[in-house]
Amino acid sequence: MTATENLMIDTRKVKILILQMLKDMILNAKGQLITFRPAKVAQDISIWTRKSPRSESVIVRNFLEELVELGGLVKVIKRSARGKVYGIIRDTEFWLILEHNNVHEILTFIDVIRPREEVIQV
């Protein structure tokens, strides 16, 4: 297996962990909105510790930005000196997708809509 293939597999695993965390947050949510920062997500899925450099959470940040760009599946709630706060609102399309599907199906769904979005922008 090449280094590029290894990186893609590792990136896919991280995306699955992120989606699983978001799914768990949604299933336990009491209100109308869940919010999260990329660094906290990275820390919670154990790919980043508080002592590690922030650059290690780049995969998390890029994936969340990808979800923002793909039809607003995730919203940017706030921007500050500490970075962006992302959120998912109850009863939106992505909330329902996370609530009723497993993470592998959700990642496949995201992979399917990504090329379609890129074709539309061209």
mmCIF file with all atom_site columns, C-alpha atoms in Angstrom:
data_model
loop_
_atom_site.group_PDB
_atom_site.id
_atom_site.type_symbol
_atom_site.label_atom_id
_atom_site.label_alt_id
_atom_site.label_comp_id
_atom_site.label_asym_id
_atom_site.label_entity_id
_atom_site.label_seq_id
_atom_site.pdbx_PDB_ins_code
_atom_site.Cartn_x
_atom_site.Cartn_y
_atom_site.Cartn_z
_atom_site.occupancy
_atom_site.B_iso_or_equiv
_atom_site.pdbx_formal_charge
_atom_site.auth_seq_id
_atom_site.auth_comp_id
_atom_site.auth_asym_id
_atom_site.auth_atom_id
_atom_site.pdbx_PDB_model_num
ATOM 1   C CA . MET A 1 1   ? 0.000   0.000  0.000   1.00 0.00 ? 1   MET A CA 1
ATOM 2   C CA . THR A 1 2   ? 1.372   3.427  -0.932  1.00 0.00 ? 2   THR A CA 1
ATOM 3   C CA . ALA A 1 3   ? 1.696   6.348  1.453   1.00 0.00 ? 3   ALA A CA 1
ATOM 4   C CA . THR A 1 4   ? -1.129  8.149  -0.368  1.00 0.00 ? 4   THR A CA 1
ATOM 5   C CA . GLU A 1 5   ? -3.466  5.164  0.030   1.00 0.00 ? 5   GLU A CA 1
ATOM 6   C CA . ASN A 1 6   ? -2.534  4.952  3.731   1.00 0.00 ? 6   ASN A CA 1
ATOM 7   C CA . LEU A 1 7   ? -3.305  8.651  4.204   1.00 0.00 ? 7   LEU A CA 1
ATOM 8   C CA . MET A 1 8   ? -6.673  8.257  2.453   1.00 0.00 ? 8   MET A CA 1
ATOM 9   C CA . ILE A 1 9   ? -7.600  5.297  4.670   1.00 0.00 ? 9   ILE A CA 1
ATOM 10  C CA . ASP A 1 10  ? -6.524  7.189  7.791   1.00 0.00 ? 10  ASP A CA 1
ATOM 11  C CA . THR A 1 11  ? -8.475  10.262 6.664   1.00 0.00 ? 11  THR A CA 1
ATOM 12  C CA . ARG A 1 12  ? -11.554 8.100  6.081   1.00 0.00 ? 12  ARG A CA 1
ATOM 13  C CA . LYS A 1 13  ? -11.204 6.597  9.575   1.00 0.00 ? 13  LYS A CA 1
ATOM 14  C CA . VAL A 1 14  ? -10.984 10.079 11.097  1.00 0.00 ? 14  VAL A CA 1
ATOM 15  C CA . LYS A 1 15  ? -14.074 11.191 9.155   1.00 0.00 ? 15  LYS A CA 1
ATOM 16  C CA . ILE A 1 16  ? -15.972 8.150  10.444  1.00 0.00 ? 16  ILE A CA 1
ATOM 17  C CA . LEU A 1 17  ? -14.912 8.985  14.009  1.00 0.00 ? 17  LEU A CA 1
ATOM 18  C CA . ILE A 1 18  ? -16.030 12.602 13.537  1.00 0.00 ? 18  ILE A CA 1
ATOM 19  C CA . LEU A 1 19  ? -19.404 11.520 12.159  1.00 0.00 ? 19  LEU A CA 1
ATOM 20  C CA . GLN A 1 20  ? -19.843 9.041  15.024  1.00 0.00 ? 20  GLN A CA 1
ATOM 21  C CA . MET A 1 21  ? -19.124 11.792 17.545  1.00 0.00 ? 21  MET A CA 1
ATOM 22  C CA . LEU A 1 22  ? -21.618 14.131 15.845  1.00 0.00 ? 22  LEU A CA 1
ATOM 23  C CA . LYS A 1 23  ? -24.192 11.327 15.787  1.00 0.00 ? 23  LYS A CA 1
ATOM 24  C CA . ASP A 1 24  ? -23.683 10.708 19.518  1.00 0.00 ? 24  ASP A CA 1
ATOM 25  C CA . MET A 1 25  ? -24.007 14.445 20.242  1.00 0.00 ? 25  MET A CA 1
ATOM 26  C CA . ILE A 1 26  ? -27.260 14.604 18.282  1.00 0.00 ? 26  ILE A CA 1
ATOM 27  C CA . LEU A 1 27  ? -28.737 11.534 19.957  1.00 0.00 ? 27  LEU A CA 1
ATOM 28  C CA . ASN A 1 28  ? -27.974 13.046 23.385  1.00 0.00 ? 28  ASN A CA 1
ATOM 29  C CA . ALA A 1 29  ? -29.027 16.618 22.506  1.00 0.00 ? 29  ALA A CA 1
ATOM 30  C CA . LYS A 1 30  ? -31.682 18.276 24.642  1.00 0.00 ? 30  LYS A CA 1
ATOM 31  C CA . GLY A 1 31  ? -31.979 21.562 22.761  1.00 0.00 ? 31  GLY A CA 1
ATOM 32  C CA . GLN A 1 32  ? -32.347 22.781 19.198  1.00 0.00 ? 32  GLN A CA 1
ATOM 33  C CA . LEU A 1 33  ? -28.623 23.163 18.413  1.00 0.00 ? 33  LEU A CA 1
ATOM 34  C CA . ILE A 1 34  ? -25.352 21.359 19.021  1.00 0.00 ? 34  ILE A CA 1
ATOM 35  C CA . THR A 1 35  ? -22.105 23.325 18.762  1.00 0.00 ? 35  THR A CA 1
ATOM 36  C CA . PHE A 1 36  ? -18.484 22.235 18.581  1.00 0.00 ? 36  PHE A CA 1
ATOM 37  C CA . ARG A 1 37  ? -14.985 23.461 17.762  1.00 0.00 ? 37  ARG A CA 1
ATOM 38  C CA . PRO A 1 38  ? -12.562 21.455 15.593  1.00 0.00 ? 38  PRO A CA 1
ATOM 39  C CA . ALA A 1 39  ? -9.950  21.245 18.363  1.00 0.00 ? 39  ALA A CA 1
ATOM 40  C CA . LYS A 1 40  ? -12.490 19.855 20.826  1.00 0.00 ? 40  LYS A CA 1
ATOM 41  C CA . VAL A 1 41  ? -13.716 17.303 18.261  1.00 0.00 ? 41  VAL A CA 1
ATOM 42  C CA . ALA A 1 42  ? -10.118 16.219 17.591  1.00 0.00 ? 42  ALA A CA 1
ATOM 43  C CA . GLN A 1 43  ? -9.468  15.926 21.317  1.00 0.00 ? 43  GLN A CA 1
ATOM 44  C CA . ASP A 1 44  ? -12.671 13.942 21.905  1.00 0.00 ? 44  ASP A CA 1
ATOM 45  C CA . ILE A 1 45  ? -11.893 11.423 19.176  1.00 0.00 ? 45  ILE A CA 1
ATOM 46  C CA . SER A 1 46  ? -8.389  11.061 20.636  1.00 0.00 ? 46  SER A CA 1
ATOM 47  C CA . ILE A 1 47  ? -6.323  12.147 17.653  1.00 0.00 ? 47  ILE A CA 1
ATOM 48  C CA . TRP A 1 48  ? -5.182  15.292 19.414  1.00 0.00 ? 48  TRP A CA 1
ATOM 49  C CA . THR A 1 49  ? -4.284  16.115 22.990  1.00 0.00 ? 49  THR A CA 1
ATOM 50  C CA . ARG A 1 50  ? -4.102  19.527 24.607  1.00 0.00 ? 50  ARG A CA 1
ATOM 51  C CA . LYS A 1 51  ? -0.295  19.292 24.585  1.00 0.00 ? 51  LYS A CA 1
ATOM 52  C CA . SER A 1 52  ? -0.089  18.575 20.850  1.00 0.00 ? 52  SER A CA 1
ATOM 53  C CA . PRO A 1 53  ? 0.188   21.348 18.283  1.00 0.00 ? 53  PRO A CA 1
ATOM 54  C CA . ARG A 1 54  ? -3.073  22.645 16.835  1.00 0.00 ? 54  ARG A CA 1
ATOM 55  C CA . SER A 1 55  ? -1.956  21.679 13.333  1.00 0.00 ? 55  SER A CA 1
ATOM 56  C CA . GLU A 1 56  ? -2.904  18.065 14.084  1.00 0.00 ? 56  GLU A CA 1
ATOM 57  C CA . SER A 1 57  ? -6.583  19.021 13.997  1.00 0.00 ? 57  SER A CA 1
ATOM 58  C CA . VAL A 1 58  ? -6.325  20.128 10.354  1.00 0.00 ? 58  VAL A CA 1
ATOM 59  C CA . ILE A 1 59  ? -8.133  16.996 9.096   1.00 0.00 ? 59  ILE A CA 1
ATOM 60  C CA . VAL A 1 60  ? -11.013 17.722 11.461  1.00 0.00 ? 60  VAL A CA 1
ATOM 61  C CA . ARG A 1 61  ? -11.174 21.392 10.470  1.00 0.00 ? 61  ARG A CA 1
ATOM 62  C CA . ASN A 1 62  ? -11.031 20.563 6.748   1.00 0.00 ? 62  ASN A CA 1
ATOM 63  C CA . PHE A 1 63  ? -13.801 17.960 7.048   1.00 0.00 ? 63  PHE A CA 1
ATOM 64  C CA . LEU A 1 64  ? -16.040 20.389 8.951   1.00 0.00 ? 64  LEU A CA 1
ATOM 65  C CA . GLU A 1 65  ? -15.391 23.058 6.297   1.00 0.00 ? 65  GLU A CA 1
ATOM 66  C CA . GLU A 1 66  ? -16.264 20.488 3.629   1.00 0.00 ? 66  GLU A CA 1
ATOM 67  C CA . LEU A 1 67  ? -19.583 19.871 5.401   1.00 0.00 ? 67  LEU A CA 1
ATOM 68  C CA . VAL A 1 68  ? -20.228 23.634 5.498   1.00 0.00 ? 68  VAL A CA 1
ATOM 69  C CA . GLU A 1 69  ? -19.576 23.931 1.750   1.00 0.00 ? 69  GLU A CA 1
ATOM 70  C CA . LEU A 1 70  ? -21.718 20.903 0.831   1.00 0.00 ? 70  LEU A CA 1
ATOM 71  C CA . GLY A 1 71  ? -25.051 22.649 0.933   1.00 0.00 ? 71  GLY A CA 1
ATOM 72  C CA . GLY A 1 72  ? -24.640 23.873 4.486   1.00 0.00 ? 72  GLY A CA 1
ATOM 73  C CA . LEU A 1 73  ? -24.868 20.491 6.197   1.00 0.00 ? 73  LEU A CA 1
ATOM 74  C CA . VAL A 1 74  ? -23.032 22.124 9.114   1.00 0.00 ? 74  VAL A CA 1
ATOM 75  C CA . LYS A 1 75  ? -23.302 25.857 9.891   1.00 0.00 ? 75  LYS A CA 1
ATOM 76  C CA . VAL A 1 76  ? -20.632 28.259 11.120  1.00 0.00 ? 76  VAL A CA 1
ATOM 77  C CA . ILE A 1 77  ? -22.237 29.636 14.276  1.00 0.00 ? 77  ILE A CA 1
ATOM 78  C CA . LYS A 1 78  ? -19.498 32.001 15.420  1.00 0.00 ? 78  LYS A CA 1
ATOM 79  C CA . ARG A 1 79  ? -16.041 33.223 14.446  1.00 0.00 ? 79  ARG A CA 1
ATOM 80  C CA . SER A 1 80  ? -13.581 34.361 17.086  1.00 0.00 ? 80  SER A CA 1
ATOM 81  C CA . ALA A 1 81  ? -9.878  34.629 17.792  1.00 0.00 ? 81  ALA A CA 1
ATOM 82  C CA . ARG A 1 82  ? -10.020 30.997 18.950  1.00 0.00 ? 82  ARG A CA 1
ATOM 83  C CA . GLY A 1 83  ? -11.420 29.880 15.599  1.00 0.00 ? 83  GLY A CA 1
ATOM 84  C CA . LYS A 1 84  ? -14.829 28.918 14.305  1.00 0.00 ? 84  LYS A CA 1
ATOM 85  C CA . VAL A 1 85  ? -17.659 27.357 16.238  1.00 0.00 ? 85  VAL A CA 1
ATOM 86  C CA . TYR A 1 86  ? -19.677 24.965 14.087  1.00 0.00 ? 86  TYR A CA 1
ATOM 87  C CA . GLY A 1 87  ? -23.222 23.813 14.720  1.00 0.00 ? 87  GLY A CA 1
ATOM 88  C CA . ILE A 1 88  ? -26.024 21.578 13.540  1.00 0.00 ? 88  ILE A CA 1
ATOM 89  C CA . ILE A 1 89  ? -29.628 22.695 14.005  1.00 0.00 ? 89  ILE A CA 1
ATOM 90  C CA . ARG A 1 90  ? -32.358 20.233 14.986  1.00 0.00 ? 90  ARG A CA 1
ATOM 91  C CA . ASP A 1 91  ? -34.703 19.031 12.210  1.00 0.00 ? 91  ASP A CA 1
ATOM 92  C CA . THR A 1 92  ? -32.356 20.066 9.398   1.00 0.00 ? 92  THR A CA 1
ATOM 93  C CA . GLU A 1 93  ? -31.487 17.560 6.686   1.00 0.00 ? 93  GLU A CA 1
ATOM 94  C CA . PHE A 1 94  ? -28.088 16.685 8.176   1.00 0.00 ? 94  PHE A CA 1
ATOM 95  C CA . TRP A 1 95  ? -29.491 16.283 11.714  1.00 0.00 ? 95  TRP A CA 1
ATOM 96  C CA . LEU A 1 96  ? -32.039 13.769 10.417  1.00 0.00 ? 96  LEU A CA 1
ATOM 97  C CA . ILE A 1 97  ? -29.411 11.970 8.318   1.00 0.00 ? 97  ILE A CA 1
ATOM 98  C CA . LEU A 1 98  ? -27.147 11.612 11.364  1.00 0.00 ? 98  LEU A CA 1
ATOM 99  C CA . GLU A 1 99  ? -30.039 10.537 13.544  1.00 0.00 ? 99  GLU A CA 1
ATOM 100 C CA . HIS A 1 100 ? -31.364 7.771  11.279  1.00 0.00 ? 100 HIS A CA 1
ATOM 101 C CA . ASN A 1 101 ? -28.319 6.348  9.419   1.00 0.00 ? 101 ASN A CA 1
ATOM 102 C CA . ASN A 1 102 ? -25.062 4.673  10.347  1.00 0.00 ? 102 ASN A CA 1
ATOM 103 C CA . VAL A 1 103 ? -21.830 6.606  9.878   1.00 0.00 ? 103 VAL A CA 1
ATOM 104 C CA . HIS A 1 104 ? -20.614 4.546  6.901   1.00 0.00 ? 104 HIS A CA 1
ATOM 105 C CA . GLU A 1 105 ? -23.828 5.332  4.979   1.00 0.00 ? 105 GLU A CA 1
ATOM 106 C CA . ILE A 1 106 ? -23.487 9.001  5.882   1.00 0.00 ? 106 ILE A CA 1
ATOM 107 C CA . LEU A 1 107 ? -19.882 9.147  4.636   1.00 0.00 ? 107 LEU A CA 1
ATOM 108 C CA . THR A 1 108 ? -20.950 7.472  1.398   1.00 0.00 ? 108 THR A CA 1
ATOM 109 C CA . PHE A 1 109 ? -23.754 10.050 1.076   1.00 0.00 ? 109 PHE A CA 1
ATOM 110 C CA . ILE A 1 110 ? -21.226 12.874 1.562   1.00 0.00 ? 110 ILE A CA 1
ATOM 111 C CA . ASP A 1 111 ? -18.872 11.323 -1.008  1.00 0.00 ? 111 ASP A CA 1
ATOM 112 C CA . VAL A 1 112 ? -21.773 11.099 -3.497  1.00 0.00 ? 112 VAL A CA 1
ATOM 113 C CA . ILE A 1 113 ? -22.902 14.721 -3.133  1.00 0.00 ? 113 ILE A CA 1
ATOM 114 C CA . ARG A 1 114 ? -19.342 16.117 -3.208  1.00 0.00 ? 114 ARG A CA 1
ATOM 115 C CA . PRO A 1 115 ? -18.666 15.368 -6.917  1.00 0.00 ? 115 PRO A CA 1
ATOM 116 C CA . ARG A 1 116 ? -22.155 16.582 -7.861  1.00 0.00 ? 116 ARG A CA 1
ATOM 117 C CA . GLU A 1 117 ? -21.503 19.906 -6.069  1.00 0.00 ? 117 GLU A CA 1
ATOM 118 C CA . GLU A 1 118 ? -18.128 20.283 -7.812  1.00 0.00 ? 118 GLU A CA 1
ATOM 119 C CA . VAL A 1 119 ? -19.706 19.638 -11.240 1.00 0.00 ? 119 VAL A CA 1
ATOM 120 C CA . ILE A 1 120 ? -22.405 22.231 -10.583 1.00 0.00 ? 120 ILE A CA 1
ATOM 121 C CA . GLN A 1 121 ? -19.803 24.873 -9.666  1.00 0.00 ? 121 GLN A CA 1
ATOM 122 C CA . VAL A 1 122 ? -17.809 24.379 -12.887 1.00 0.00 ? 122 VAL A CA 1
#
